[in-house]
Short mmCIF file of C-alpha atoms in Angstrom, two decimals:
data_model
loop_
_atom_site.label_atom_id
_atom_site.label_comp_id
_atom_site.label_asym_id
_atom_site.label_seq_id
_atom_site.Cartn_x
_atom_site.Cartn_y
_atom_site.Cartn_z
CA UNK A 953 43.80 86.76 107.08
CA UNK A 954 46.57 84.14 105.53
CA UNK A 955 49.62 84.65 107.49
CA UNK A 956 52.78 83.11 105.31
CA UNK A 957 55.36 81.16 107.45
CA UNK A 958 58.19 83.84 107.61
CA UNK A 959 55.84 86.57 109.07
CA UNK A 960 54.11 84.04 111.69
CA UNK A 961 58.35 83.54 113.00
CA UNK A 962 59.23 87.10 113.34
CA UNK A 963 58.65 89.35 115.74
CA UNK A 964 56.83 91.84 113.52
CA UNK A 965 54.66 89.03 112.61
CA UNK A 966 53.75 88.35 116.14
CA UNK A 967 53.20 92.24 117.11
CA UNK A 968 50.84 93.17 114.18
CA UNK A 969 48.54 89.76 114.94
CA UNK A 970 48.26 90.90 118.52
CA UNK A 971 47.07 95.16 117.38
CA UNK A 972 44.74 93.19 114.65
CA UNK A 973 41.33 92.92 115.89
CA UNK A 974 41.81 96.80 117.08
CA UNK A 975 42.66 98.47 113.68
CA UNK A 976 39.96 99.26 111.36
CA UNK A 977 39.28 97.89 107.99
CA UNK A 978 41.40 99.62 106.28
CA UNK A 979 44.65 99.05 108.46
CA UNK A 980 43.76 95.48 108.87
CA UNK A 981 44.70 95.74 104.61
CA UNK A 982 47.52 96.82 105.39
CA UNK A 983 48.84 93.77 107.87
CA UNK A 984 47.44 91.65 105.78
CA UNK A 985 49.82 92.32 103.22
CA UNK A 986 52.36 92.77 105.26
CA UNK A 987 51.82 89.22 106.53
CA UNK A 988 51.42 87.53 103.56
CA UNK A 989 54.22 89.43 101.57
CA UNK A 990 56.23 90.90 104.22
CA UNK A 991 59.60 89.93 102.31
CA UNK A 992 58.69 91.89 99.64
CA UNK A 993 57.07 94.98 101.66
CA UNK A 994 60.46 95.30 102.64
CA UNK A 995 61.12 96.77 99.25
CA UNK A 996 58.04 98.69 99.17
CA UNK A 997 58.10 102.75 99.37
CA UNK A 998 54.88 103.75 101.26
CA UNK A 999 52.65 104.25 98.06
CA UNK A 1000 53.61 100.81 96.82
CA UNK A 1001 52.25 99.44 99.62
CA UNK A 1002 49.59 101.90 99.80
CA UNK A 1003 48.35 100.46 96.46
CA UNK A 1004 48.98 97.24 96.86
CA UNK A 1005 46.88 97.48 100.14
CA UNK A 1006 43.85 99.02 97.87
CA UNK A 1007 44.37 102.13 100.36
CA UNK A 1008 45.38 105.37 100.89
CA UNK A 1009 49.03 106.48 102.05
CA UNK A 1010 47.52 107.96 105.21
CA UNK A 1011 46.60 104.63 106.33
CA UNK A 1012 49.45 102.97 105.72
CA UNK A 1013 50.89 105.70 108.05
CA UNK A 1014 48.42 105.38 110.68
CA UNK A 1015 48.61 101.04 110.91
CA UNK A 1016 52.67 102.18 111.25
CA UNK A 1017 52.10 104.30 114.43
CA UNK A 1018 48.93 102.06 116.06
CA UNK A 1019 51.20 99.06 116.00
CA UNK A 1020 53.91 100.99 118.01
CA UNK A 1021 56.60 102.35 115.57
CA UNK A 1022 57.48 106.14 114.84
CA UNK A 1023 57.00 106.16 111.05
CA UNK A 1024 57.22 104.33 107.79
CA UNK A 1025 61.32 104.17 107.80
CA UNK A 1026 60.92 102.45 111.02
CA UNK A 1027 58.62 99.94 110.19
CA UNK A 1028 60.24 99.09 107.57
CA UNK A 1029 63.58 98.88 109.69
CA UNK A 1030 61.68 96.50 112.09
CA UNK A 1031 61.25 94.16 108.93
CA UNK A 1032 64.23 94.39 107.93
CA UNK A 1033 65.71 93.51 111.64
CA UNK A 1034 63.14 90.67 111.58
CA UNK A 1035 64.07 89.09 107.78
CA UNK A 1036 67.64 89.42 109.23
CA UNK A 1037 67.48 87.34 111.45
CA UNK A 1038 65.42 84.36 110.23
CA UNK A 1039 67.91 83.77 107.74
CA UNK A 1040 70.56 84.10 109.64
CA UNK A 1041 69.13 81.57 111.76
CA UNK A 1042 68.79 79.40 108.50
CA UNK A 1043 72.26 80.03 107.12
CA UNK A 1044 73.49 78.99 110.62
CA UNK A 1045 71.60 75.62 110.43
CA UNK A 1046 73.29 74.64 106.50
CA UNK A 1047 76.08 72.97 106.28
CA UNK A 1048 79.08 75.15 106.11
CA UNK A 1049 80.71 73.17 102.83
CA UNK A 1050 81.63 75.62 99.70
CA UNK A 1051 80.41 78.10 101.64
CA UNK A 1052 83.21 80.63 100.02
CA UNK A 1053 82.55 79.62 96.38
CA UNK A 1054 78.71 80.30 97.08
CA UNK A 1055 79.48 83.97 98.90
CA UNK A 1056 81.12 84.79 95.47
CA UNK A 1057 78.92 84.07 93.60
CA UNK A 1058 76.20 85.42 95.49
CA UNK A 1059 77.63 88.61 95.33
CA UNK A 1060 78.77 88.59 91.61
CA UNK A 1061 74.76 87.66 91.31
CA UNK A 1062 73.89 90.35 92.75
CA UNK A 1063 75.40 92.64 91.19
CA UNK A 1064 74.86 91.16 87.56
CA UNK A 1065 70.86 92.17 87.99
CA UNK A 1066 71.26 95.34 89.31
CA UNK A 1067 72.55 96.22 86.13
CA UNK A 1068 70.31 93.60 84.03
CA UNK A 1069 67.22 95.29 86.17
CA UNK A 1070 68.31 99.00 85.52
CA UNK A 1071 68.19 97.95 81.89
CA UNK A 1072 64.89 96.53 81.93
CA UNK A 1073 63.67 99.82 83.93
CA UNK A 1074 65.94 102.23 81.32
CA UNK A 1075 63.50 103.78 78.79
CA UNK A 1076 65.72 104.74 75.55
CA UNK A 1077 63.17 107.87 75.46
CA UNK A 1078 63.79 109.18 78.82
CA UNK A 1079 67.75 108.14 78.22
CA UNK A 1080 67.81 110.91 74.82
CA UNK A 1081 65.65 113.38 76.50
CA UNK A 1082 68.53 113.54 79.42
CA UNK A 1083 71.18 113.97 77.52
CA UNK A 1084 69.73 116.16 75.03
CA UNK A 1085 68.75 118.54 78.25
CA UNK A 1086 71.96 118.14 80.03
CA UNK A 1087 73.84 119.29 76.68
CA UNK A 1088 71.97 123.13 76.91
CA UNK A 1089 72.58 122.93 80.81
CA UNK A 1090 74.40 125.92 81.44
CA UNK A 1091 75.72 124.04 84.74
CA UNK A 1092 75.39 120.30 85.90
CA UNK A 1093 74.91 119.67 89.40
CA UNK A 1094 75.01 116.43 91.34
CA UNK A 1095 72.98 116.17 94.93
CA UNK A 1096 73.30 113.09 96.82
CA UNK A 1097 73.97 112.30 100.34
CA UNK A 1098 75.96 109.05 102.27
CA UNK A 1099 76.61 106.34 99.35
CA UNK A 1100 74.53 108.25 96.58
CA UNK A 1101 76.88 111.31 97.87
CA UNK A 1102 79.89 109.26 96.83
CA UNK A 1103 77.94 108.25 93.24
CA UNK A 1104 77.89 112.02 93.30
CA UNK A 1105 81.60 112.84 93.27
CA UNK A 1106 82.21 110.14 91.07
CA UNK A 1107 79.74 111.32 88.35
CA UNK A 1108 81.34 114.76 88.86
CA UNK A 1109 84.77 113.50 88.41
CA UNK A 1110 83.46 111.02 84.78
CA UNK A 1111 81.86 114.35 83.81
CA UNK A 1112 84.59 116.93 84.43
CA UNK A 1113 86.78 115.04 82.10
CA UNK A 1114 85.00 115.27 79.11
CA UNK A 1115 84.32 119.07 80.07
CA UNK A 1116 81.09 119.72 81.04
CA UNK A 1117 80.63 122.33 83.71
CA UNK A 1118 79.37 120.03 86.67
CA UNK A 1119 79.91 120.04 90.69
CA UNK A 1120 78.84 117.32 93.48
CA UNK A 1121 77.33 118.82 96.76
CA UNK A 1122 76.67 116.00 98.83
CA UNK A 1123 76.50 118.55 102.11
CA UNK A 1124 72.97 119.27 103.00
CA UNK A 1125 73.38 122.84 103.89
CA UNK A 1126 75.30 123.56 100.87
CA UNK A 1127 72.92 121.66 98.83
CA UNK A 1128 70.27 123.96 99.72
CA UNK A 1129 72.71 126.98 99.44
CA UNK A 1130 73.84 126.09 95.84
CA UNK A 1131 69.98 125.67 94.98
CA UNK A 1132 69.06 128.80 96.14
CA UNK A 1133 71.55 129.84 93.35
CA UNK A 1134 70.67 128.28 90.59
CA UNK A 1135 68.20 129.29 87.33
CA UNK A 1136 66.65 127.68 84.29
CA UNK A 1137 69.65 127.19 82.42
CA UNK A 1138 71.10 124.83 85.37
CA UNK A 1139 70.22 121.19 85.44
CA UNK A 1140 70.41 119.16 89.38
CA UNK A 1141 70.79 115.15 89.16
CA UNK A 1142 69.33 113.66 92.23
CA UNK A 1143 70.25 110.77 93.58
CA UNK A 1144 68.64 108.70 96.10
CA UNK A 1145 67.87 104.74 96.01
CA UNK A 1146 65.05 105.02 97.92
CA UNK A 1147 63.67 108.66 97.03
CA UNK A 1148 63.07 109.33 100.05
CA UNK A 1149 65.90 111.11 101.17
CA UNK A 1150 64.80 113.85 103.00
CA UNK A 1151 67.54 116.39 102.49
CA UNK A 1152 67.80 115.63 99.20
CA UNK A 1153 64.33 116.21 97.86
CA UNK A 1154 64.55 119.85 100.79
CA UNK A 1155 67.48 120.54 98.06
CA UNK A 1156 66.04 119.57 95.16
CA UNK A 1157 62.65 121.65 95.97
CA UNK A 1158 64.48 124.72 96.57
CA UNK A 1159 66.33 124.15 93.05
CA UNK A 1160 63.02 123.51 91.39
CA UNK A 1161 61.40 126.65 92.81
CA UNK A 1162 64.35 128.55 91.40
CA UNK A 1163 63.40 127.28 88.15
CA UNK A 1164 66.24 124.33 87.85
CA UNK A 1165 65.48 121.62 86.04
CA UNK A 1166 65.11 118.16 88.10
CA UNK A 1167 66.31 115.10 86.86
CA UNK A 1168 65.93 111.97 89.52
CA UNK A 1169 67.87 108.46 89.51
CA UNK A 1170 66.13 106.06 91.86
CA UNK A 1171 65.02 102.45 92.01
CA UNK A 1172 61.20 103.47 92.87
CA UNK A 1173 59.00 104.77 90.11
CA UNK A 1174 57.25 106.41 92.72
CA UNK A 1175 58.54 108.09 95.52
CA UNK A 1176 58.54 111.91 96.97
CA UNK A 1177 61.87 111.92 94.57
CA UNK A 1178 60.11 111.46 91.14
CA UNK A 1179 57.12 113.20 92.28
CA UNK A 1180 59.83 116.60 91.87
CA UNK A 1181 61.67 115.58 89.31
CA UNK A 1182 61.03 116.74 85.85
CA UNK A 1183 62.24 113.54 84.34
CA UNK A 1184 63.42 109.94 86.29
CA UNK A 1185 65.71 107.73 85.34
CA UNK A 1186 65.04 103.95 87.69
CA UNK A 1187 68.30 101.84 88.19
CA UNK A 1188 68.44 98.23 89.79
CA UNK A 1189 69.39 97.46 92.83
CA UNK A 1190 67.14 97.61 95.46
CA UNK A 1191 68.28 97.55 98.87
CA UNK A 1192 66.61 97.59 102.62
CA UNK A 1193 67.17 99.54 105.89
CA UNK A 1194 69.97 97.24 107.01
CA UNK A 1195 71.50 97.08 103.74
CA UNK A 1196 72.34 100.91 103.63
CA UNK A 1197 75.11 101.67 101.08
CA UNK A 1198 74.63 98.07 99.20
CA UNK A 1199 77.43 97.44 96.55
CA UNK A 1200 74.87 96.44 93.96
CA UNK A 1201 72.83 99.58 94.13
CA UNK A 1202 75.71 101.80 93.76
CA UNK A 1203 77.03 100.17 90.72
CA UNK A 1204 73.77 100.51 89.56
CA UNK A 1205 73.82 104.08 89.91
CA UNK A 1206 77.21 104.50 88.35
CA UNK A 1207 76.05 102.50 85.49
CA UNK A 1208 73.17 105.49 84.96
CA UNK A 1209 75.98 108.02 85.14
CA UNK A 1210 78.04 105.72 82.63
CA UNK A 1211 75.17 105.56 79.94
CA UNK A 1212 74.78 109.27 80.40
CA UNK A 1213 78.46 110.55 80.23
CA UNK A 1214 79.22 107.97 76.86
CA UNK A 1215 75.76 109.46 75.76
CA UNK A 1216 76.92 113.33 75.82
CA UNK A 1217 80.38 112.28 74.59
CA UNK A 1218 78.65 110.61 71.57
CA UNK A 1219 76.98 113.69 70.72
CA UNK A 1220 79.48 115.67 70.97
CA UNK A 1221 82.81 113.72 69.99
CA UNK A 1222 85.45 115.73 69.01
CA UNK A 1223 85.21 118.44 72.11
CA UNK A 1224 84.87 115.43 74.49
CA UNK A 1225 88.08 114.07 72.81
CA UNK A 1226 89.77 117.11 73.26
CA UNK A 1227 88.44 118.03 76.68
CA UNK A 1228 89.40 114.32 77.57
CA UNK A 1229 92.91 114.99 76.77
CA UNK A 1230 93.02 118.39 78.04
CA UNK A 1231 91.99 117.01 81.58
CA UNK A 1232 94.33 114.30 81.21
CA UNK A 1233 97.46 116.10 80.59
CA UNK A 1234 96.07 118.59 83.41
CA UNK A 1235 97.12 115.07 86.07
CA UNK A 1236 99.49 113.73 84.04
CA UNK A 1237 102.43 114.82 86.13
CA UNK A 1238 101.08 113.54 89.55
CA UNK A 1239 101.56 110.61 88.10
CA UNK A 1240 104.94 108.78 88.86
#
């Protein structure tokens, strides 16, 4: 078992190397990667690791709960705690010069490959067969909750204005009321970075059941999210437990919604022109 020099610091580390010799086989797979790549665990969903691990997601569930911790989420919160502080403990020990200039551009870094990533992921394919669905969608709807809630409203508002017939529900009782409405002619975006967003996909099911199509925008390819969804769309900007509501992933997100709004105004020019203008002069006058 090669344990990397981050895991052997943190507490994590320390925990899983003491419940070792008393998982099985299969578990000890599982801390194994987590020792040797715990950094990037913390970006794993639970069938990334799962595979990664040459196991199945049951296991990955099981060495979660015999090392003390309630569930996936929380394990990968204690990671997350743990990578946290180690660098904060090596940011503390540099040398505070140009510290400013380098926060900027950290940031500004950042948020350049979310959107370089979410091209890279972007299959022009999947991109037409979107638009081309949400153009016979009788009705758009948005489902998102905390920061992909806000993504939500905001797609909602890009959309209204070139007049499509679209609404953000970003409550999760409504979510599920509105689904329980809905037909074959409607069309539900989901949003969720991680896809695991549990009253989302409740939402989303009841949609699907209803015969809704399900279109997903996520950063994994393989999550309970896309595993509903009749077609996925992956953005950039991944983001961990303790980064909840990163900036990069939400631009990311509202790129998606970008490249899909221009797309259905392309098609259909000269009513989005007019529906633009419409909407416009519907504000203009609450405007000083």
């Amino acid at each position: 078992m090669m344990e990397v020099q981050t895991a052997s610091k943190s507490r994590l580390g320390g925990l899983i190397n003491s419940y070792y010799p008393s998982l099985t086989k299969s578990e000890q797979k599982v801390a194994s990667v987590v020792l040797e790549q715990m950094e990037k665990v913390l970006y794993y969903s639970v069938t990334d690791l799962a595979d990664v691990s040459e196991v199945g997601e049951t296991t990955v569930l099981r060495f979660c709960r015999k090392i003390g911790l309630k569930g996936y989420q929380e394990f990968k919160l204690a990671i997350a705690k743990d990578l946290s502080s180690i660098n904060h403990e090596k940011e503390h020990n540099k040398s505070d010069e140009n510290k400013p200039a380098s926060l900027v551009a950290s940031i500004a870094n950042n948020t350049k490959n979310a959107i370089d990533e979410t091209m890279n992921k972007l299959n022009q394919e999947t991109l037409d067969g979107v638009i081309e669905l949400l153009l016979k969608a009788k009705s758009i709807q948005f489902f998102g909750v905390g920061t992909s809630g806000l993504t939500a409203l905001d797609a909602k508002n890009r959309f209204l204005r070139f007049g499509f017939r679209s609404d953000a529900v970003i409550d999760p009782h409504l979510q599920s009321m509105t689904a329980a409405t809905l037909g074959e002619e409607d069309v539900v975006i989901g949003l969720s970075v991680s896809g695991s967003t549990k009253d989302t996909i409740d939402s989303l099911k009841i949609a699907k059941e209803n015969g809704a199509k399900i279109i997903a925008i996520t950063y994994y390819a393989r999550s309970p999210i896309t595993k509903l969804a009749d077609m996925v769309m992956l953005s950039g900007g991944k983001e961990s437990p303790l980064e909840g509501g990163s900036l990069a992933a939400k631009i990311a997100q509202l790129f998606v919604i970008d490249l899909l709004c221009t797309g259905l105004a392309v098609k259909q020019k000269e009513y989005s022109l007019s529906m633009k203008e419409k909407t416009a002069r519907a504000v203009i006058e609450k405007i000083y």
